[in-house]
mmCIF file with all atom_site columns, C-alpha atoms in Angstrom:
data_model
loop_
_atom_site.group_PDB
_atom_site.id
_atom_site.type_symbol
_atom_site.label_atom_id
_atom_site.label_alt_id
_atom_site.label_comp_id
_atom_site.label_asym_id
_atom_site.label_entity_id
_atom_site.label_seq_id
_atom_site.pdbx_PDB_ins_code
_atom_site.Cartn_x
_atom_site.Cartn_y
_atom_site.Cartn_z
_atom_site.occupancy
_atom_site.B_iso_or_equiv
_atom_site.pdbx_formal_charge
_atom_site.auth_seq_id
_atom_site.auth_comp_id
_atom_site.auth_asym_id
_atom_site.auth_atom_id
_atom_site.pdbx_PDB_model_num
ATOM 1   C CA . UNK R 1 1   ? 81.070  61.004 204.062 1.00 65.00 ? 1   UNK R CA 1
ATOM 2   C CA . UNK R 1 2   ? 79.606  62.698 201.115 1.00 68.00 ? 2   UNK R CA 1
ATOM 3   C CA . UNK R 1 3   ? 75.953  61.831 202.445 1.00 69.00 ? 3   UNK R CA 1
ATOM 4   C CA . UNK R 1 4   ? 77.087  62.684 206.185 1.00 71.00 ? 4   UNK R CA 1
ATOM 5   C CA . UNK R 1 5   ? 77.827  66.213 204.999 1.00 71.00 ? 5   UNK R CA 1
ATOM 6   C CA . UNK R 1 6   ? 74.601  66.823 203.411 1.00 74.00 ? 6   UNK R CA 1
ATOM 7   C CA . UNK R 1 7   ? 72.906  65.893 207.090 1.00 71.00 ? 7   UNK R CA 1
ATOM 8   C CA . UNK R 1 8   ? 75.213  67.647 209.572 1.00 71.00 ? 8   UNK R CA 1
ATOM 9   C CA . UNK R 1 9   ? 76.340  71.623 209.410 1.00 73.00 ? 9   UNK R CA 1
ATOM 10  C CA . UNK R 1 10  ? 80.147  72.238 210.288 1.00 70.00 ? 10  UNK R CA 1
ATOM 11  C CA . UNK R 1 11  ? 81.547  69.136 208.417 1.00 70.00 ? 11  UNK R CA 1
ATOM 12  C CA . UNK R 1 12  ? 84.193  69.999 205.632 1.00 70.00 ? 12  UNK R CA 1
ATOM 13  C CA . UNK R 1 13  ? 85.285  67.020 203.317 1.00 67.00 ? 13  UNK R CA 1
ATOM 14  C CA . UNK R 1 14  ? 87.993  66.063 201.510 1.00 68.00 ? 14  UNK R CA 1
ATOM 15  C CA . UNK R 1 15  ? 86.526  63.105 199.599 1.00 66.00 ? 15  UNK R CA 1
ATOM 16  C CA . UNK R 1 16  ? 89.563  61.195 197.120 1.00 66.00 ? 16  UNK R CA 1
ATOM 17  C CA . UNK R 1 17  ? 88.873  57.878 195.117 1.00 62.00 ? 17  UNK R CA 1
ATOM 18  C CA . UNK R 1 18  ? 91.812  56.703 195.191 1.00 66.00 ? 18  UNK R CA 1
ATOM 19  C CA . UNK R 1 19  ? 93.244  53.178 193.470 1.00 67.00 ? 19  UNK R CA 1
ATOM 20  C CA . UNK R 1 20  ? 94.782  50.987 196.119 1.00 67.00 ? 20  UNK R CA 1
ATOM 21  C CA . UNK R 1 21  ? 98.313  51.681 195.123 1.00 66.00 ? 21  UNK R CA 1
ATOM 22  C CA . UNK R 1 22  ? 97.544  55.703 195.031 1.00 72.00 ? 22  UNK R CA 1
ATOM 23  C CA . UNK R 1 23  ? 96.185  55.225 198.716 1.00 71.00 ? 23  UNK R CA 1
ATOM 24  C CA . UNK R 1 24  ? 99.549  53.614 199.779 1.00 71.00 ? 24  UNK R CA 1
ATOM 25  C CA . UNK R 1 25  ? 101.666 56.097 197.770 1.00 72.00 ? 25  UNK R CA 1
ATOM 26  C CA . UNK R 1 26  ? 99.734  59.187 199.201 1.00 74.00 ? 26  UNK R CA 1
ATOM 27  C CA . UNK R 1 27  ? 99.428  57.737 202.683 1.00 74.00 ? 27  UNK R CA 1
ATOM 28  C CA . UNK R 1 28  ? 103.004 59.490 204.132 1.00 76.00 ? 28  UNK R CA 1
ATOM 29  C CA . UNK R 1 29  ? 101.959 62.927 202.853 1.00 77.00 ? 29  UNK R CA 1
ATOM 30  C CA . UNK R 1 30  ? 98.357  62.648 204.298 1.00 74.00 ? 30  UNK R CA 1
ATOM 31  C CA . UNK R 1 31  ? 99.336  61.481 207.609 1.00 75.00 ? 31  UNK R CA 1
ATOM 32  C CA . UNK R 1 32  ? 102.743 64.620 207.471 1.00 78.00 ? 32  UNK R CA 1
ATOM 33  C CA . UNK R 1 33  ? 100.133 66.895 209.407 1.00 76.00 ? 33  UNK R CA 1
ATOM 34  C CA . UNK R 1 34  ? 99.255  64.847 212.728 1.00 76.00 ? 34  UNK R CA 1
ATOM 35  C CA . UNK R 1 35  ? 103.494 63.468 212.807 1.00 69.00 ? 35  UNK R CA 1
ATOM 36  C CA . UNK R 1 36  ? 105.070 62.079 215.181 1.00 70.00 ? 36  UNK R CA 1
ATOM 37  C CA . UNK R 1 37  ? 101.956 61.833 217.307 1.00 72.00 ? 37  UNK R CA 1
ATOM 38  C CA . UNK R 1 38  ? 100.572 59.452 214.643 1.00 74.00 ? 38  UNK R CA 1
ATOM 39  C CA . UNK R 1 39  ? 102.702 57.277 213.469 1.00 70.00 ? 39  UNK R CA 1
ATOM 40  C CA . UNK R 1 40  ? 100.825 54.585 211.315 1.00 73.00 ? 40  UNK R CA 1
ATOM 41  C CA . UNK R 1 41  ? 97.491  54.080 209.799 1.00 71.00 ? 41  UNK R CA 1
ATOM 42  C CA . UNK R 1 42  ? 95.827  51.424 208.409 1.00 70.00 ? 42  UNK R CA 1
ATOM 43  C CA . UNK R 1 43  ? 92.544  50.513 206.256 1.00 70.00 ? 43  UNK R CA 1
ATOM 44  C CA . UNK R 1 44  ? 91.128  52.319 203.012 1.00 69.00 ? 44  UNK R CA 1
ATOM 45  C CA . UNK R 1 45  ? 89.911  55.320 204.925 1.00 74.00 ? 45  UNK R CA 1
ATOM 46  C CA . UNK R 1 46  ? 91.716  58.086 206.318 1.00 74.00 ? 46  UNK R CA 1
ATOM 47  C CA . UNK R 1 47  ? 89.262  60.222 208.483 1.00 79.00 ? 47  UNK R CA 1
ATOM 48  C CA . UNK R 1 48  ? 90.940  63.742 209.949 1.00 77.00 ? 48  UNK R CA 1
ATOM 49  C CA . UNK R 1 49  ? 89.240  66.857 211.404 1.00 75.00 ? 49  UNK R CA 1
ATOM 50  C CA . UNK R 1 50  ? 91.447  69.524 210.383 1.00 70.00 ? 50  UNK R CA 1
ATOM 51  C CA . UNK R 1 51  ? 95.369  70.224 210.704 1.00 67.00 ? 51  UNK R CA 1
ATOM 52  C CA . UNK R 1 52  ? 96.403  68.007 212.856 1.00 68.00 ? 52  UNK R CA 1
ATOM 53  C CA . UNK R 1 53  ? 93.374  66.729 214.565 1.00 78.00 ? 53  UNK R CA 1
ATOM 54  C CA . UNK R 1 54  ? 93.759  62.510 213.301 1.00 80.00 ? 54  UNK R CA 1
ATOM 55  C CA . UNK R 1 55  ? 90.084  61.125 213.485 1.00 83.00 ? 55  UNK R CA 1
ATOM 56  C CA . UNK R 1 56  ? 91.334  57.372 212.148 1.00 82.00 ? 56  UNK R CA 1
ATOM 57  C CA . UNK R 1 57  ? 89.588  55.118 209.761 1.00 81.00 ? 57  UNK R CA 1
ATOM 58  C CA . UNK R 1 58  ? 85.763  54.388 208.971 1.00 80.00 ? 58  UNK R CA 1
ATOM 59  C CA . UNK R 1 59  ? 84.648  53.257 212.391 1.00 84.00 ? 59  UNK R CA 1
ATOM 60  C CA . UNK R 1 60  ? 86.868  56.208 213.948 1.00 86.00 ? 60  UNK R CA 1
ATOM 61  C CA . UNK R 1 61  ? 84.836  58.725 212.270 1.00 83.00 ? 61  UNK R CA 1
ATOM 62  C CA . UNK R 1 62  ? 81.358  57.304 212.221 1.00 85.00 ? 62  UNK R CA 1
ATOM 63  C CA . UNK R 1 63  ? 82.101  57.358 216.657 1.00 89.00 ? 63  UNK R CA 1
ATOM 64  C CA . UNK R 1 64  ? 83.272  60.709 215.894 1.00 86.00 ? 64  UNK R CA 1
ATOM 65  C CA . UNK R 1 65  ? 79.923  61.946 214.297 1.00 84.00 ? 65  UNK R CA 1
ATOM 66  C CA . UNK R 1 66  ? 78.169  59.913 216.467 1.00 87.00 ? 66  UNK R CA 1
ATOM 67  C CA . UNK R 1 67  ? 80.064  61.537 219.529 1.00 89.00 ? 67  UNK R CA 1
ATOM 68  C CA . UNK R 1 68  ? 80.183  65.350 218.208 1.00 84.00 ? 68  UNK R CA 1
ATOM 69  C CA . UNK R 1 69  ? 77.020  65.272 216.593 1.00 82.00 ? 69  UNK R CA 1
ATOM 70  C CA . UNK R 1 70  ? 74.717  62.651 217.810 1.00 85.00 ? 70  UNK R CA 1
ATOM 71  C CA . UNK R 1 71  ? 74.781  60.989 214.417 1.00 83.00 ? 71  UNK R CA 1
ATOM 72  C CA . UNK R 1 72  ? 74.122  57.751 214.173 1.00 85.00 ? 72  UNK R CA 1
ATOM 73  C CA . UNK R 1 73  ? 74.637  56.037 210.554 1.00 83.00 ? 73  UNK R CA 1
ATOM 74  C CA . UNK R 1 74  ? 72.307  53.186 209.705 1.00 85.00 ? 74  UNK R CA 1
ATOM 75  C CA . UNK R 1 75  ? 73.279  52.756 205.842 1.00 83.00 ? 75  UNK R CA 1
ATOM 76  C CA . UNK R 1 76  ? 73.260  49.119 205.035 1.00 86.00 ? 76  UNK R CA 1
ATOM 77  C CA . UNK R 1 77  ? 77.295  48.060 204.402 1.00 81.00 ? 77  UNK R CA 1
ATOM 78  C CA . UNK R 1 78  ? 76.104  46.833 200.675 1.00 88.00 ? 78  UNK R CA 1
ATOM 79  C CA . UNK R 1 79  ? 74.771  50.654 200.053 1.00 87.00 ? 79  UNK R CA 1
ATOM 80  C CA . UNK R 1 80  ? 78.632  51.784 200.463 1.00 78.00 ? 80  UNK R CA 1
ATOM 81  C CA . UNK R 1 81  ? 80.308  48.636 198.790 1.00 81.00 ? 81  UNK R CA 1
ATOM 82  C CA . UNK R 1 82  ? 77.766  49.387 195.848 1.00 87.00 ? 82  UNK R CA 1
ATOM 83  C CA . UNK R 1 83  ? 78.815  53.034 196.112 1.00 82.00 ? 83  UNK R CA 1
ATOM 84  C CA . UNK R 1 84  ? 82.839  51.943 195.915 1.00 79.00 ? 84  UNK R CA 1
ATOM 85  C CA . UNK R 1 85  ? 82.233  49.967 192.645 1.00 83.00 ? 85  UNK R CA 1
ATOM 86  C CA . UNK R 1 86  ? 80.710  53.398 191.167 1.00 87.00 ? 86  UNK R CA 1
ATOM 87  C CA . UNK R 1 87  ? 83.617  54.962 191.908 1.00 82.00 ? 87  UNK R CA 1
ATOM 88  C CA . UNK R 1 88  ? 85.717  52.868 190.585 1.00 81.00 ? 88  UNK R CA 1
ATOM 89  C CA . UNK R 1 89  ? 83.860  52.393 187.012 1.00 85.00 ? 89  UNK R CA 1
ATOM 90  C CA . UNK R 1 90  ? 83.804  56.537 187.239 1.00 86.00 ? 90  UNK R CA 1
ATOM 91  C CA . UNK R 1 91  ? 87.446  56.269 187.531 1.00 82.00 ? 91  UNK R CA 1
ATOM 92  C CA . UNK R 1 92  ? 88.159  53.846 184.887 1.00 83.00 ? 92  UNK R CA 1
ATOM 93  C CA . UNK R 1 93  ? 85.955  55.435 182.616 1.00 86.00 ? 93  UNK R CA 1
ATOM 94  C CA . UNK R 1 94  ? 87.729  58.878 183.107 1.00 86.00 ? 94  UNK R CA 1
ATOM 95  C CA . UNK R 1 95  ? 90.846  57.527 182.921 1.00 84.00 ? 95  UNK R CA 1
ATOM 96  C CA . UNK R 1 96  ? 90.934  56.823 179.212 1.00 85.00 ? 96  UNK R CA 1
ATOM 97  C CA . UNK R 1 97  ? 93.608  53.781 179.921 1.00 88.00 ? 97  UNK R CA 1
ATOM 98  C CA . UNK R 1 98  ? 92.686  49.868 178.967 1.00 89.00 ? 98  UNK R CA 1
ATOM 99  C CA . UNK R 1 99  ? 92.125  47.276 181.735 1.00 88.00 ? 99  UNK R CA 1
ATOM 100 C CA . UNK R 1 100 ? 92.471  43.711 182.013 1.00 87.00 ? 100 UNK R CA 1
ATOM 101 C CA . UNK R 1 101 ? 91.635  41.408 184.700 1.00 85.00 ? 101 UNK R CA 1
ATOM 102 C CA . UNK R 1 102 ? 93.087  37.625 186.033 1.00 83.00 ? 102 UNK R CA 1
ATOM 103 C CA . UNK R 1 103 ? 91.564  35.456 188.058 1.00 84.00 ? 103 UNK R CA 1
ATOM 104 C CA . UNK R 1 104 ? 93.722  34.239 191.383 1.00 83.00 ? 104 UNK R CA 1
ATOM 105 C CA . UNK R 1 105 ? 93.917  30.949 192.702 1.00 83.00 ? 105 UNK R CA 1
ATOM 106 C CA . UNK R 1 106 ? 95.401  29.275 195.601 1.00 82.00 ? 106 UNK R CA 1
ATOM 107 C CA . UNK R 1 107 ? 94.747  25.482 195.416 1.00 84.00 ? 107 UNK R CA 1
ATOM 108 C CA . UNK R 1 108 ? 92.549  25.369 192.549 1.00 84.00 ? 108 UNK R CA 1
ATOM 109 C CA . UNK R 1 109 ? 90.611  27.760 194.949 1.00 88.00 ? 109 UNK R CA 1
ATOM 110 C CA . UNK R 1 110 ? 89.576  31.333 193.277 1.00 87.00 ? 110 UNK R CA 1
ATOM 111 C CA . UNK R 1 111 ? 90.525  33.894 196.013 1.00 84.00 ? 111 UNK R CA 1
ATOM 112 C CA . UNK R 1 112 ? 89.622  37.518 193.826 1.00 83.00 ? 112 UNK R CA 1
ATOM 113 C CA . UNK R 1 113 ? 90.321  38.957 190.338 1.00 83.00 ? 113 UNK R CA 1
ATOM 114 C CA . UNK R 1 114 ? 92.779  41.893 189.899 1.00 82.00 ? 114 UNK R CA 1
ATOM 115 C CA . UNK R 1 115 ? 91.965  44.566 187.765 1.00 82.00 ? 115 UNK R CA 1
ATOM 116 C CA . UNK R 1 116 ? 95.133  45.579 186.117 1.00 86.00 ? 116 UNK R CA 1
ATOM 117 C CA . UNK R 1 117 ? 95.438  49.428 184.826 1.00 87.00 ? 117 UNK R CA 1
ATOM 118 C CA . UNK R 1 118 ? 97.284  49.439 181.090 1.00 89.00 ? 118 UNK R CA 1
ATOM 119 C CA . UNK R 1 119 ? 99.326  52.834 180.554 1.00 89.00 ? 119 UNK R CA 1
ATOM 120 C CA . UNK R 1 120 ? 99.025  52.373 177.207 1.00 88.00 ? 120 UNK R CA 1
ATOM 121 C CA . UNK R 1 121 ? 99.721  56.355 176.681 1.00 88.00 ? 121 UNK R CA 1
ATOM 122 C CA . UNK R 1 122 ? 103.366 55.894 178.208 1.00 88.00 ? 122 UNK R CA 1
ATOM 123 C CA . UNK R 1 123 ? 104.476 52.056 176.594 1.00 88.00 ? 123 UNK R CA 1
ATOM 124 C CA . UNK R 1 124 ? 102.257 51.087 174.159 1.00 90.00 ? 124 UNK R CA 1
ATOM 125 C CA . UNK R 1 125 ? 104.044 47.875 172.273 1.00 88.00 ? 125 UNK R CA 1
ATOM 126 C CA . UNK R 1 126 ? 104.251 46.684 176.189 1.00 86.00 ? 126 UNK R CA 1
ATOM 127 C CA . UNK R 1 127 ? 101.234 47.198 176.991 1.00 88.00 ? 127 UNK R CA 1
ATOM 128 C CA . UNK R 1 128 ? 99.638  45.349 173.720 1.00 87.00 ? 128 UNK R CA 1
ATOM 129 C CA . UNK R 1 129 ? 102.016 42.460 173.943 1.00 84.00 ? 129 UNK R CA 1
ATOM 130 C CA . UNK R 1 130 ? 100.669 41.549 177.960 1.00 85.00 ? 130 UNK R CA 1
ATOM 131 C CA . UNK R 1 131 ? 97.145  41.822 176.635 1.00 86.00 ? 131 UNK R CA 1
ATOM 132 C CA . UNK R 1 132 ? 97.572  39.575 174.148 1.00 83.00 ? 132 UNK R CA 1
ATOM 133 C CA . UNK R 1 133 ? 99.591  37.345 176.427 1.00 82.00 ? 133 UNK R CA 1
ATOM 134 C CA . UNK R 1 134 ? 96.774  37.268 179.240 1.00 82.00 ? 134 UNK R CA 1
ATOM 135 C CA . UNK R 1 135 ? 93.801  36.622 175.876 1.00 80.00 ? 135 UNK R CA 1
ATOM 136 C CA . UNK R 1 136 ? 95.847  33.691 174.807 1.00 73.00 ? 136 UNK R CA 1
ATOM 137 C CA . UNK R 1 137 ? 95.168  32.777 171.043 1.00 66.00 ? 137 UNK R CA 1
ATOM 138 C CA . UNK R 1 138 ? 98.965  33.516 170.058 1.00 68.00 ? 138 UNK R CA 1
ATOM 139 C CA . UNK R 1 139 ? 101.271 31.193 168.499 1.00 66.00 ? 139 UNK R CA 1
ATOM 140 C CA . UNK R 1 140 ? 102.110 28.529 171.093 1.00 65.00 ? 140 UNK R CA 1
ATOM 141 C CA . UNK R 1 141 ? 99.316  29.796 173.446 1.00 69.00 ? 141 UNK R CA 1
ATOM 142 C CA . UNK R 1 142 ? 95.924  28.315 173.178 1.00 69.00 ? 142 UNK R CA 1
ATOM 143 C CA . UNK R 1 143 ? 92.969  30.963 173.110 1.00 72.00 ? 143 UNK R CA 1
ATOM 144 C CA . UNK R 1 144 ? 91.881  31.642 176.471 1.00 69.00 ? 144 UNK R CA 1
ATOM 145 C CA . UNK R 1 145 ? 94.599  30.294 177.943 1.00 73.00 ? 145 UNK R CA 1
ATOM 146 C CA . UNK R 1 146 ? 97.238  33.260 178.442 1.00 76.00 ? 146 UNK R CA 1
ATOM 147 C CA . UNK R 1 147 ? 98.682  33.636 182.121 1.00 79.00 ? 147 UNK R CA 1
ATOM 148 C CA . UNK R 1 148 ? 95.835  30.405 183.326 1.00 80.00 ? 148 UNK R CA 1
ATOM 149 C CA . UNK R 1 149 ? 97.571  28.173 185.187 1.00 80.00 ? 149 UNK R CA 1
ATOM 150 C CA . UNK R 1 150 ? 100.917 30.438 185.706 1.00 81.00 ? 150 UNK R CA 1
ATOM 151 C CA . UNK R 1 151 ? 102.896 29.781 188.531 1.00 79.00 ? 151 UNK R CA 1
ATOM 152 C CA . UNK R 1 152 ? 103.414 33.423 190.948 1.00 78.00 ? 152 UNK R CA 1
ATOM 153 C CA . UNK R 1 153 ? 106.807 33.100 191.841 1.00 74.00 ? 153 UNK R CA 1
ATOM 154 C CA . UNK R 1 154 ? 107.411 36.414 193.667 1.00 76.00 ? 154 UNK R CA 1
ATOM 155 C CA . UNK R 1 155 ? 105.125 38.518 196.136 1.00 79.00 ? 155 UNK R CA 1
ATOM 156 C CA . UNK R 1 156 ? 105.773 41.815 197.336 1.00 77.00 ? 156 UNK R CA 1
ATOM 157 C CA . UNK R 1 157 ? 103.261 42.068 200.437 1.00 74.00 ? 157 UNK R CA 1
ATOM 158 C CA . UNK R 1 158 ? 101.231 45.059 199.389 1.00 66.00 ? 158 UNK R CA 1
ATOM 159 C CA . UNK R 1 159 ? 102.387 45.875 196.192 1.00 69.00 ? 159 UNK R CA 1
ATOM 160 C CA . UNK R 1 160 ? 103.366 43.260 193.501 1.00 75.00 ? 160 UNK R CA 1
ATOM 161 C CA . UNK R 1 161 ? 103.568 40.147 192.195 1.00 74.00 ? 161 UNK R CA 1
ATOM 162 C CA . UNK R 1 162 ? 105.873 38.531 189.556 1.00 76.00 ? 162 UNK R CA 1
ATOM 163 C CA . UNK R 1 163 ? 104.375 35.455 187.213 1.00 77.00 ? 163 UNK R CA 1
ATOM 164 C CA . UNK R 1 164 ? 105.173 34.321 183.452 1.00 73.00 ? 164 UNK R CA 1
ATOM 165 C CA . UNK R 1 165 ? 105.766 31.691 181.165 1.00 72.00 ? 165 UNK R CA 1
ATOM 166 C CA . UNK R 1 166 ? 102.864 31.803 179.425 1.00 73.00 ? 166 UNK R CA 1
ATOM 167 C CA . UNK R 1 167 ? 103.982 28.716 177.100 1.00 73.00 ? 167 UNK R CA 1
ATOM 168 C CA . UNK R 1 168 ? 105.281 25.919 180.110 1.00 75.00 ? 168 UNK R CA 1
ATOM 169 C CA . UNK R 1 169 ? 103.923 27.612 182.965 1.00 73.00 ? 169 UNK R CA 1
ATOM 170 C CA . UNK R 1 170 ? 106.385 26.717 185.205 1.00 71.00 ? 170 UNK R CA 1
ATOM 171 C CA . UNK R 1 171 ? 109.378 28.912 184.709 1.00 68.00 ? 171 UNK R CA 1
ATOM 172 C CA . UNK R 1 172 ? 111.265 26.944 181.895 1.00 74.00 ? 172 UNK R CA 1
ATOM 173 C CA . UNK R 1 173 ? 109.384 28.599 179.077 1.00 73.00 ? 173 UNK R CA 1
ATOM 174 C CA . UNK R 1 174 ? 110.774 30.606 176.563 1.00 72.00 ? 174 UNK R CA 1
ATOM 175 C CA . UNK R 1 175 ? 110.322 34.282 176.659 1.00 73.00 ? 175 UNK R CA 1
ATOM 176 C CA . UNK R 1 176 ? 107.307 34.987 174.732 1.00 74.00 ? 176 UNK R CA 1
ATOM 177 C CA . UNK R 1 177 ? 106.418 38.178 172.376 1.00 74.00 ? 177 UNK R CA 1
ATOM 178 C CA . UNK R 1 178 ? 103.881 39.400 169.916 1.00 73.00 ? 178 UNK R CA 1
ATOM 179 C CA . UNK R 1 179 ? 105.980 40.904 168.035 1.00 74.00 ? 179 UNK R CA 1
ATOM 180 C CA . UNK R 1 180 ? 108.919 37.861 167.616 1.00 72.00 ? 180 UNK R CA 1
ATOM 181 C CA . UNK R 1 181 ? 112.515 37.600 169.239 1.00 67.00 ? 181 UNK R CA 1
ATOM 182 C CA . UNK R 1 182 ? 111.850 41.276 171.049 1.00 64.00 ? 182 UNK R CA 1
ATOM 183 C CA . UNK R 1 183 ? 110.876 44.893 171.131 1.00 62.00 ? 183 UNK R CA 1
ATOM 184 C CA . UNK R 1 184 ? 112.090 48.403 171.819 1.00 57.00 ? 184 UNK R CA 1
#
């Protein structure tokens, strides 16, 4: 969108990286303007042409431009997936937070890695006791090892997902803390 601007006159952006979860939780506030006409909206863009005037997603606005002002966009897909991942690194970087990512498998079969966003500056202790528990190398968990192998035994669709027992790794571990029985 950023480049599209630079090529056609008249366009006005509103360009917001946004983490996954800040999408979804800023999704019924964007969309306010063009209610009860437009009800729902789905993918990682939102595309609009003003109060009110709902344009849609990616595909929806590059038909749009194409439409309004005969442009036609030719940008290799890669060139914009390359251009996500700098936003994102600009975005961790800025943030000033710690990060830690796990590996997902279904089936022995890898199917992404999360990227998991630490808010160390609100629970510190918390935050330093699941980093050490995804490393591994703590009492009864090998190095390395941490959450590997962990069952996920409850999925919120879009939002969440609860695993643990980092010792047994199938739910009859013992609760297990950096910092011995608990902390506060």
């Amino acid at each position: 969108a950023e480049f599209i601007a630079t090529q056609i006159r008249g366009i006005k952006l509103d360009v917001r990286s946004l983490l996954p979860i800040d999408y979804d939780l800023s999704l019924p506030e964007l969309m306010l303007p063009f209610y009860p006409s437009i009800r729902k909206h789905s993918g990682a863009v939102l595309c609009h042409a003003g109060p009110g005037r709902y344009i849609g997603g990616r595909d929806e606005f590059m038909a749009w431009c194409e439409d309004k002002f005969g442009y036609t966009d030719r940008t290799h897909p890669i060139f914009y997936e390359r251009l996500a991942k700098t936003h994102m690194r600009e975005y961790v970087a800025k943030s000033g937070r710690e990060y830690v990512t796990m590996e997902v498998s279904i089936g022995g079969e890898v199917e992404g890695k999360l990227l998991i966003e630490l808010f160390t500056d609100h629970a510190p202790k918390t935050c330093a006791n699941f980093k050490e528990l995804v490393k591994g190398g703590h009492d009864e968990i090998p190095d390395g090892e941490g959450y590997k192998g962990c069952l996920i035994h409850q999925v919120h669709v879009g939002g969440w997902f609860q695993t643990g027992d980092v010792v047994n790794k199938d739910g009859t571990g013992p609760q297990c803390c950096i910092y011995g029985e608990s902390f506060g």
